[in-house]
């Protein structure tokens, strides 16, 4: 299947700092990318959807000024958690879909811990 | 809200077939059934998808009922490495459609 990578795989930061997570589609062009957040023992929660070159569409309750999403190319999307706080600690997962393949593939996830 | 419902947990003996059900009674005509699984602390892994015909690949088989309101994922010979949370979702192929995940089924393969 297609490959989606994320970097970093885990990050620990101090409260108040910003953290950037990269999501790349390695062998296909991703017209749409999704960002999910997953708390322990819970399912994936969709945070936002972005199309290349367009502004992201955020789910209700997700602060767009806190979770900045950029989808500048067909192979790269970034999620920046601004002024992170301990309650932002979570597992962040990106997903990508294109025209070929037209199946949604997921990255390995990024574990964020805010101290 | 998720468009699918699954039992929260199932056990299966190692080497036996694991049959995981999913209900999707409100599925639209152009929506496919997709199955993913998530092993602890990893991103979801794509398994298989289908529209109305049964499908098989190297990982699993997918049986979709004739009315398309439910489906079953079959792992023919479960191994300990198949222990994971299995998610069933419905979506159109490709495109912008966002998908909400349900709670999935926690499959525990027992030695």
Coordinates of C-alpha atoms in Angstrom, one line a residue:
Chain A
X1 CA 0.0 0.0 0.0
X2 CA 0.9 3.6 -0.2
X3 CA 3.2 5.1 2.5
X4 CA 2.5 8.1 4.7
X5 CA 5.2 9.3 7.0
X6 CA 5.2 11.6 10.0
X7 CA 8.0 13.4 11.8
X8 CA 8.8 13.4 14.6
X9 CA 7.5 10.2 16.0
X10 CA 7.5 11.5 19.4
X11 CA 8.2 15.0 21.0
X12 CA 8.4 16.3 24.5
X13 CA 8.2 20.1 24.9
X14 CA 7.7 22.6 27.6
X15 CA 4.4 24.3 28.2
X16 CA 4.0 27.5 26.1
X17 CA 6.2 26.4 23.2
X18 CA 5.1 25.5 19.7
X19 CA 5.6 22.2 18.0
X20 CA 5.4 21.4 14.3
X21 CA 4.5 17.9 13.0
X22 CA 5.1 17.0 9.4
X23 CA 3.1 14.6 7.4
X24 CA 4.3 13.4 4.0
X25 CA 2.9 11.1 1.3
X26 CA 6.0 9.3 0.1
X27 CA 4.8 7.6 -3.1
X28 CA 1.6 9.4 -4.2
X29 CA 0.2 12.9 -4.4
X30 CA -2.3 13.6 -1.6
X31 CA -5.0 15.9 -2.7
X32 CA -6.6 15.8 0.7
X33 CA -5.0 15.3 4.1
X34 CA -6.7 14.8 7.5
X35 CA -5.4 15.3 11.0
X36 CA -6.7 13.2 13.9
X37 CA -6.0 13.3 17.6
X38 CA -6.3 10.2 19.8
X39 CA -6.4 10.2 23.6
X40 CA -5.6 7.0 25.5
X41 CA -8.2 4.2 25.1
X42 CA -10.3 6.4 22.8
X43 CA -11.0 6.3 19.1
X44 CA -9.5 8.7 16.5
X45 CA -11.1 12.2 16.6
X46 CA -10.9 14.2 13.4
X47 CA -9.5 17.6 13.9
X48 CA -9.3 19.1 10.4
X49 CA -9.4 18.4 6.7
X50 CA -7.2 20.2 4.2
X51 CA -6.9 20.3 0.5
X52 CA -3.6 21.3 -1.2
X53 CA -3.4 25.0 -1.6
X54 CA -6.6 25.7 0.4
X55 CA -7.3 26.6 4.0
X56 CA -8.1 23.7 6.3
X57 CA -11.6 23.0 7.5
X58 CA -11.7 22.5 11.2
X59 CA -14.1 20.3 13.1
X60 CA -16.3 21.9 15.7
X61 CA -14.5 22.5 18.9
X62 CA -11.0 22.5 17.4
X63 CA -9.3 25.9 17.7
X64 CA -7.9 26.9 14.3
X65 CA -5.5 29.5 15.8
X66 CA -4.1 26.9 18.1
X67 CA -3.7 24.1 15.6
X68 CA -2.3 25.6 12.5
X69 CA -2.5 23.4 9.4
X70 CA -0.6 24.1 6.2
X71 CA -1.0 21.9 3.1
X72 CA 1.4 23.7 0.8
X73 CA 2.1 20.8 -1.6
X74 CA 0.6 17.6 -2.8
X75 CA 3.0 15.6 -0.6
X76 CA 3.4 17.6 2.6
X77 CA 1.1 18.9 5.3
X78 CA 2.1 20.3 8.6
X79 CA 0.3 20.7 11.9
X80 CA 1.7 23.3 14.4
X81 CA 0.5 23.2 17.9
X82 CA 1.0 26.7 19.2
X83 CA 1.5 27.6 22.8
X84 CA 1.2 24.0 23.8
X85 CA -0.2 23.1 27.2
X86 CA -0.3 19.7 29.0
X87 CA -3.9 19.1 27.9
X88 CA -2.6 19.1 24.3
X89 CA -0.6 16.0 25.1
X90 CA -1.9 13.3 22.8
X91 CA -1.3 11.0 19.8
X92 CA -1.6 13.0 16.6
X93 CA -2.2 11.0 13.4
X94 CA -2.3 12.3 9.8
X95 CA -3.9 10.6 6.9
X96 CA -3.7 11.2 3.2
X97 CA -5.8 10.4 0.1
X98 CA -5.2 11.1 -3.5
X99 CA -6.6 10.2 -7.0
X100 CA -4.3 7.2 -7.2
X101 CA -4.4 5.4 -5.0
X102 CA -7.8 6.7 -3.9
X103 CA -7.7 4.9 -0.5
X104 CA -7.1 6.8 2.7
X105 CA -3.7 5.9 4.2
X106 CA -2.5 6.8 7.7
X107 CA 0.8 7.9 9.1
X108 CA 2.4 6.2 12.0
X109 CA 1.5 8.9 14.4
X110 CA 3.3 11.5 16.6
X111 CA 3.2 11.2 20.4
X112 CA 3.2 14.7 21.9
X113 CA 4.0 15.2 25.5
X114 CA 3.8 18.7 27.0
X115 CA 5.4 19.2 30.3
Chain B
X1 CA -21.3 10.6 14.4
X2 CA -19.9 7.4 13.0
X3 CA -22.0 5.7 10.4
X4 CA -21.0 2.2 11.6
X5 CA -21.5 0.2 14.7
X6 CA -19.2 -2.6 15.9
X7 CA -19.0 -4.8 19.0
X8 CA -16.6 -3.3 21.5
X9 CA -14.5 -6.4 21.9
X10 CA -14.0 -10.0 20.7
X11 CA -11.7 -12.9 21.6
X12 CA -10.4 -15.4 19.1
X13 CA -8.2 -18.5 19.6
X14 CA -4.9 -18.4 17.8
X15 CA -5.1 -20.3 14.5
X16 CA -8.8 -20.0 14.2
X17 CA -10.8 -17.6 12.0
X18 CA -11.7 -14.3 13.4
X19 CA -15.0 -12.9 12.2
X20 CA -15.6 -9.2 12.9
X21 CA -19.0 -7.8 12.2
X22 CA -20.0 -4.2 11.3
X23 CA -23.3 -2.6 10.8
X24 CA -23.7 0.2 8.3
X25 CA -27.4 0.4 7.7
X26 CA -27.3 4.0 6.4
X27 CA -24.6 3.4 3.8
X28 CA -25.1 5.3 0.5
X29 CA -25.0 3.7 -2.9
X30 CA -21.6 5.1 -3.8
X31 CA -20.0 4.5 -0.4
X32 CA -17.5 1.7 0.0
X33 CA -16.8 -0.3 3.2
X34 CA -13.3 0.1 4.4
X35 CA -11.5 -1.8 7.2
X36 CA -8.5 -0.7 9.1
X37 CA -6.7 -1.9 12.2
X38 CA -4.7 -0.1 14.8
X39 CA -2.1 -1.9 16.8
X40 CA -1.2 -0.1 20.1
X41 CA 0.5 3.2 19.6
X42 CA 0.6 3.0 15.8
X43 CA -1.3 4.6 13.0
X44 CA -4.2 2.7 11.5
X45 CA -3.3 0.2 8.9
X46 CA -5.4 -0.3 5.8
X47 CA -6.7 -3.9 5.4
X48 CA -9.3 -4.1 2.7
X49 CA -12.3 -2.4 1.1
X50 CA -15.3 -3.3 -1.0
X51 CA -18.5 -2.0 -2.6
X52 CA -20.9 -4.9 -2.9
X53 CA -19.0 -7.9 -3.9
X54 CA -17.0 -10.0 -1.5
X55 CA -13.3 -9.2 -1.6
X56 CA -10.1 -11.1 -0.6
X57 CA -6.5 -10.1 -0.3
X58 CA -3.4 -11.4 1.4
X59 CA -4.6 -10.1 4.8
X60 CA -8.3 -10.8 5.0
X61 CA -11.6 -11.4 3.3
X62 CA -14.6 -9.0 3.3
X63 CA -18.1 -10.3 3.1
X64 CA -20.8 -7.7 2.4
X65 CA -24.5 -8.6 2.7
X66 CA -26.6 -8.2 -0.4
X67 CA -28.5 -5.2 1.1
X68 CA -25.1 -3.7 2.0
X69 CA -26.3 -2.9 5.5
X70 CA -23.6 -5.0 7.2
X71 CA -20.3 -6.7 6.5
X72 CA -17.9 -9.1 8.1
X73 CA -14.1 -9.0 8.1
X74 CA -12.6 -12.4 8.2
X75 CA -9.0 -13.1 9.3
X76 CA -8.7 -16.7 8.2
X77 CA -6.0 -17.9 10.6
X78 CA -5.6 -15.4 13.5
X79 CA -2.2 -14.9 15.0
X80 CA -1.1 -13.1 18.1
X81 CA 0.1 -10.2 15.9
X82 CA -3.5 -9.7 14.8
X83 CA -4.4 -8.4 18.3
X84 CA -5.5 -4.9 17.6
X85 CA -8.5 -2.5 17.4
X86 CA -10.4 -3.0 14.1
X87 CA -12.3 -0.1 12.6
X88 CA -15.0 -0.4 9.9
X89 CA -15.8 2.9 8.1
X90 CA -17.8 3.8 5.0
X91 CA -16.8 6.4 2.5
X92 CA -16.7 7.2 -1.2
X93 CA -13.5 6.4 -3.0
X94 CA -11.0 9.2 -3.1
X95 CA -12.2 12.7 -2.6
X96 CA -12.6 15.2 0.2
X97 CA -15.2 13.3 2.3
X98 CA -14.3 13.3 5.9
X99 CA -14.7 10.2 7.9
X100 CA -15.6 9.8 11.6
X101 CA -14.3 6.8 13.3
X102 CA -16.4 4.8 15.6
X103 CA -15.0 3.0 18.6
X104 CA -14.0 -0.1 16.7
X105 CA -13.7 -3.7 17.9
X106 CA -10.8 -4.7 20.2
X107 CA -9.8 -8.2 19.0
X108 CA -7.8 -10.2 21.4
X109 CA -6.1 -13.3 19.9
X110 CA -5.6 -15.8 22.7
X111 CA -2.7 -18.4 22.5

